[in-house]
PDB file of C-alpha atoms in Angstrom:
ATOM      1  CA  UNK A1086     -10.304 -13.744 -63.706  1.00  0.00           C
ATOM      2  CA  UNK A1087     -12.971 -12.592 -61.340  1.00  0.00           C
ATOM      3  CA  UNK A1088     -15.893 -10.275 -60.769  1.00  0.00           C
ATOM      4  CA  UNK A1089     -17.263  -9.907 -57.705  1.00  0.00           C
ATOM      5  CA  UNK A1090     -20.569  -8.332 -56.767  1.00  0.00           C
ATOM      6  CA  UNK A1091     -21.707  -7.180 -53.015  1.00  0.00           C
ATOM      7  CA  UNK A1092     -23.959  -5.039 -51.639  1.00  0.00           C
ATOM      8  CA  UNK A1093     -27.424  -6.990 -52.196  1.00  0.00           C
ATOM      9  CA  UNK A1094     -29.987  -6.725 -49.452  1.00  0.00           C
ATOM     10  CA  UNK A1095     -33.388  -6.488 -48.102  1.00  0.00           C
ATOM     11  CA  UNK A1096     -34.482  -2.843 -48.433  1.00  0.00           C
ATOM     12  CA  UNK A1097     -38.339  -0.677 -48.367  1.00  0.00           C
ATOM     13  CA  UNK A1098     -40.087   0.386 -51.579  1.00  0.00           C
ATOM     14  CA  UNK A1099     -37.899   4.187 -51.612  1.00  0.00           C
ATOM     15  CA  UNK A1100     -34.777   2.949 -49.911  1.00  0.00           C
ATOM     16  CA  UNK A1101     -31.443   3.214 -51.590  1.00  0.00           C
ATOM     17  CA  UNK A1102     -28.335   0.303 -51.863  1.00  0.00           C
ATOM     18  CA  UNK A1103     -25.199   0.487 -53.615  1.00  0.00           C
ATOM     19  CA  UNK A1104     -23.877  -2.893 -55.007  1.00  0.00           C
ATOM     20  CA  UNK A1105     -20.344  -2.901 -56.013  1.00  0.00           C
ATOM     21  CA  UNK A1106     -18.568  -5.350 -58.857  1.00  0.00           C
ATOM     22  CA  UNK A1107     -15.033  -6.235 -57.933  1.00  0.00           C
ATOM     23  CA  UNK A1108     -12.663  -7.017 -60.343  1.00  0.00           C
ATOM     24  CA  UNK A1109      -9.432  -8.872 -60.670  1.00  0.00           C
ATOM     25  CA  UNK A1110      -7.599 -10.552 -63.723  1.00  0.00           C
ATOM     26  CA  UNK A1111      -7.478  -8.487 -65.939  1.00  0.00           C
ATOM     27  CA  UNK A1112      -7.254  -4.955 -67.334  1.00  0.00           C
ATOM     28  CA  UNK A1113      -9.836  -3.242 -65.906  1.00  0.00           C
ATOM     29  CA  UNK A1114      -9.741  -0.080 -67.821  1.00  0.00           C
ATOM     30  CA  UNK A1115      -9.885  -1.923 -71.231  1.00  0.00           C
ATOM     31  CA  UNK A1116     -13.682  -3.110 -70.575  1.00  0.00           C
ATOM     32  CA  UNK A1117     -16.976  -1.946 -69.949  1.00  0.00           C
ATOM     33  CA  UNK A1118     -19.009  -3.274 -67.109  1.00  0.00           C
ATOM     34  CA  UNK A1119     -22.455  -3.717 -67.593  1.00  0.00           C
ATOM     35  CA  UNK A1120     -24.942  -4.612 -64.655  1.00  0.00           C
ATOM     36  CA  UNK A1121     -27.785  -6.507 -65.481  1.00  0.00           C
ATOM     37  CA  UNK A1122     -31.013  -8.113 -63.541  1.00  0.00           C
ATOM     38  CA  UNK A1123     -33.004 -11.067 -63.729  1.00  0.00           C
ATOM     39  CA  UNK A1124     -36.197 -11.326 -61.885  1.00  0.00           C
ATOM     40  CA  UNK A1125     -37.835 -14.371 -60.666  1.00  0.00           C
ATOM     41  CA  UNK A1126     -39.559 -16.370 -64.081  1.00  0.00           C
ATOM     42  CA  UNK A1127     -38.360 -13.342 -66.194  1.00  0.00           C
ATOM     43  CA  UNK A1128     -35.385 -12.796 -68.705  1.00  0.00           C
ATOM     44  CA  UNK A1129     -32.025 -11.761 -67.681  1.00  0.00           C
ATOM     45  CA  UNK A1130     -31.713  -7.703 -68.989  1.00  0.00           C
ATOM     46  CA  UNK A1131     -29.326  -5.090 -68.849  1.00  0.00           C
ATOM     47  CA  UNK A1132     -29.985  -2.303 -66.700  1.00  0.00           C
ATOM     48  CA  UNK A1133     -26.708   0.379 -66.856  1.00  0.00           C
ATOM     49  CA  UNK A1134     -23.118  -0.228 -68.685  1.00  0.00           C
ATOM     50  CA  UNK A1135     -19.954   1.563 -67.530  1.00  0.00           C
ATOM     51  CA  UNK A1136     -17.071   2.050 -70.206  1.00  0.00           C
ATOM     52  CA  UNK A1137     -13.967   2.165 -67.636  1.00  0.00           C
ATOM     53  CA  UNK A1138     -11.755   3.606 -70.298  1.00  0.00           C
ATOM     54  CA  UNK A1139     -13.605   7.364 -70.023  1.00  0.00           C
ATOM     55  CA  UNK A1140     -16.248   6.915 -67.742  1.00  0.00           C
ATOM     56  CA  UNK A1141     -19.314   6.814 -70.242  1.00  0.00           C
ATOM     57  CA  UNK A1142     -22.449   5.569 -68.334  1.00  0.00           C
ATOM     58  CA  UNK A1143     -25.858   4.258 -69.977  1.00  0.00           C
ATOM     59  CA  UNK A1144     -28.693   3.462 -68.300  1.00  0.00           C
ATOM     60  CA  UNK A1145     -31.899   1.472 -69.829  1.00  0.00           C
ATOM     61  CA  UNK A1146     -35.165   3.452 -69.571  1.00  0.00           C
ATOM     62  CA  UNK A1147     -36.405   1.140 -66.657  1.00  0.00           C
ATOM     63  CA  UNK A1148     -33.501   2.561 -64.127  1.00  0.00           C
ATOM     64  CA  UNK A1149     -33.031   6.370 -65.714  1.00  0.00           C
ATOM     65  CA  UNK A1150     -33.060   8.633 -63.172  1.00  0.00           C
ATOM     66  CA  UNK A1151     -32.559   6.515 -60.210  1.00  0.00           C
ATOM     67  CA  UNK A1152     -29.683   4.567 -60.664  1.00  0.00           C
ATOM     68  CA  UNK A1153     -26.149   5.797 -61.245  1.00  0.00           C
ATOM     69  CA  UNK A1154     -22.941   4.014 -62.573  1.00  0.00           C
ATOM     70  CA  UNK A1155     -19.250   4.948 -61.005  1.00  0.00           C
ATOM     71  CA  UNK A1156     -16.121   3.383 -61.453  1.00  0.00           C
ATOM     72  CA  UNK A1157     -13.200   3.677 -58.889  1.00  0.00           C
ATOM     73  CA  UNK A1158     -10.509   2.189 -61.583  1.00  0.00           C
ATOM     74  CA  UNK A1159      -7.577   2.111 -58.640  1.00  0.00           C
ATOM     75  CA  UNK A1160      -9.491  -0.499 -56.845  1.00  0.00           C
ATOM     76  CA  UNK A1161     -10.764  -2.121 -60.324  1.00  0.00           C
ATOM     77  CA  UNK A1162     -14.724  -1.551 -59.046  1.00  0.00           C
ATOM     78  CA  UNK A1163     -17.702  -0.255 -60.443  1.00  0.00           C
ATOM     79  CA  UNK A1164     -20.480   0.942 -57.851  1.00  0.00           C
ATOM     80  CA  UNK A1165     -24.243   1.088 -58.865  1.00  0.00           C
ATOM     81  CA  UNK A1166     -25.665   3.302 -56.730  1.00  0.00           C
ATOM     82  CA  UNK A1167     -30.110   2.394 -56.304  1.00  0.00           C
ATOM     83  CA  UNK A1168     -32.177   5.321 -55.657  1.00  0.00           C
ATOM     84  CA  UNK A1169     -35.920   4.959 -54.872  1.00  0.00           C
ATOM     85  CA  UNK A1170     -35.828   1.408 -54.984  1.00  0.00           C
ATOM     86  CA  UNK A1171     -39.274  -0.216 -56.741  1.00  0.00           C
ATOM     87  CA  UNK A1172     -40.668  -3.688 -55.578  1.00  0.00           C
ATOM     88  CA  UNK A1173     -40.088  -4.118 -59.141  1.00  0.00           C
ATOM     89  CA  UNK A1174     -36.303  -3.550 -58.851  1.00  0.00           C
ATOM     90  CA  UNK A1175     -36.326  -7.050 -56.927  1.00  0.00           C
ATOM     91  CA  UNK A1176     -33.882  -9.309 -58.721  1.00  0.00           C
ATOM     92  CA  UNK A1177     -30.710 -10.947 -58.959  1.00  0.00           C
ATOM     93  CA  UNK A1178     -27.815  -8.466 -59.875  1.00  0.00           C
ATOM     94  CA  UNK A1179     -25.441  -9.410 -61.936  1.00  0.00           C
ATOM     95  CA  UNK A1180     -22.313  -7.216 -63.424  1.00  0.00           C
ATOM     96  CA  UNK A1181     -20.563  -8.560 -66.372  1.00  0.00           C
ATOM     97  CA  UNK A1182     -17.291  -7.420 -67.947  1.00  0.00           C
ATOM     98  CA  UNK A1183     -16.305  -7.511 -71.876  1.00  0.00           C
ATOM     99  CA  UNK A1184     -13.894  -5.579 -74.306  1.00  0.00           C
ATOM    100  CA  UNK A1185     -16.804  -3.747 -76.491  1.00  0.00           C
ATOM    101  CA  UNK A1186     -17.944  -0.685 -75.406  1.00  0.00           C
ATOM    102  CA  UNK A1187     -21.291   0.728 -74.333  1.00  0.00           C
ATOM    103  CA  UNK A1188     -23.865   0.779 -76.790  1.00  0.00           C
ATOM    104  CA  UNK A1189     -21.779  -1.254 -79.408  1.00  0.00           C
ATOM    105  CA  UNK A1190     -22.452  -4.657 -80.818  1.00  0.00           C
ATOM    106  CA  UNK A1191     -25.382  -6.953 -80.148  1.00  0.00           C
ATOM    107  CA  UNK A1192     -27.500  -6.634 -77.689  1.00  0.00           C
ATOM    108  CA  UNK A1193     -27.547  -9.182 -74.588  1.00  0.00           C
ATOM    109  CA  UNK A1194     -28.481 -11.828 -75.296  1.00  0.00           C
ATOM    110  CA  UNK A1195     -27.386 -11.788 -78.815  1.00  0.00           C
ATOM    111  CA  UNK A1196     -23.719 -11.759 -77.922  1.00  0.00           C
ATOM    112  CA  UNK A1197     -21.226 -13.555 -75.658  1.00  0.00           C
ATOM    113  CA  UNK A1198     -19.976 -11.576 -72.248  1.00  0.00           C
ATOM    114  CA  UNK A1199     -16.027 -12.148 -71.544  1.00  0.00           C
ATOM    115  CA  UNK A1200     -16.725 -12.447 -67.865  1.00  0.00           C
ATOM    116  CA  UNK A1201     -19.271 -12.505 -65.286  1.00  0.00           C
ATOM    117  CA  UNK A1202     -19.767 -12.148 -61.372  1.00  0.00           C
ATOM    118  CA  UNK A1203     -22.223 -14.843 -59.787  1.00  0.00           C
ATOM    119  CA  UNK A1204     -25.099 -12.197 -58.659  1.00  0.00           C
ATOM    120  CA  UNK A1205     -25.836 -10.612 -55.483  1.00  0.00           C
ATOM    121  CA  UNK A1206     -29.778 -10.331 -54.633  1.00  0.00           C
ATOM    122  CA  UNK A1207     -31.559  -7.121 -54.086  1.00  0.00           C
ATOM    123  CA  UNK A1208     -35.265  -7.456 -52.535  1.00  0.00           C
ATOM    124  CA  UNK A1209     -37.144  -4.474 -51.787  1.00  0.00           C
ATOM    125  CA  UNK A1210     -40.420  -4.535 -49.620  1.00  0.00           C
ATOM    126  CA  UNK A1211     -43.099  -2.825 -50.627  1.00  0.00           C
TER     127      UNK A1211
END
């Protein structure tokens, strides 16, 4: 089982990136993939989830608006598109896979994630 995320890069304060999560292992269309963040000395939080059984999307009040969830489900990947990137966006990006859907169970990090990729970093310059 892996996930794989790319796209991470140095970008201005109102550019735009698109990481992608890469998947391989296991049935792709039976989980959600959720991205999540973690800043430098700050928490680990979830910024969008995907279900890749109908294409729901969610997105956390901090992203809403500028960042958008798609999932090609031939090539098992989910794309987060970044829109008016934020100094604030800065982070490490992380997508992680697991059988319940969006917006069920615990919240992160109340509950275990089946799998998850090893980050990719997104810096944006003010």
């Amino acid at each position: 089982v892996q996930l794989v995320e790319s796209g991470g890069d140095l970008v201005q304060a109102g550019g735009s990136l698109r990481l992608s999560c890469s998947a391989s292992g296991f049935t792709f269309d039976d989980y959600a993939i959720s991205w999540f963040r973690q800043a430098p000395g700050k928490e680990r939080e979830e910024v969008s989830c995907i279900n890749n059984s109908d294409g729901t999307t969610y997105y956390f009040d901090s992203v809403k608006g500028r960042f958008t969830l798609s999932s090609d489900n031939a090539k098992n990947t989910v794309y987060l598109q970044m829109n008016s990137l934020k100094p604030e966006d800065t982070a490490v990006y992380y997508c992680a896979a697991d059988t319940v859907k969006c917006g069920y169970g615990l919240p992160y990090p109340y509950r275990p994630y089946d799998y998850w990729g090893q980050g990719t970093q997104v810096t944006v310059s003010s």
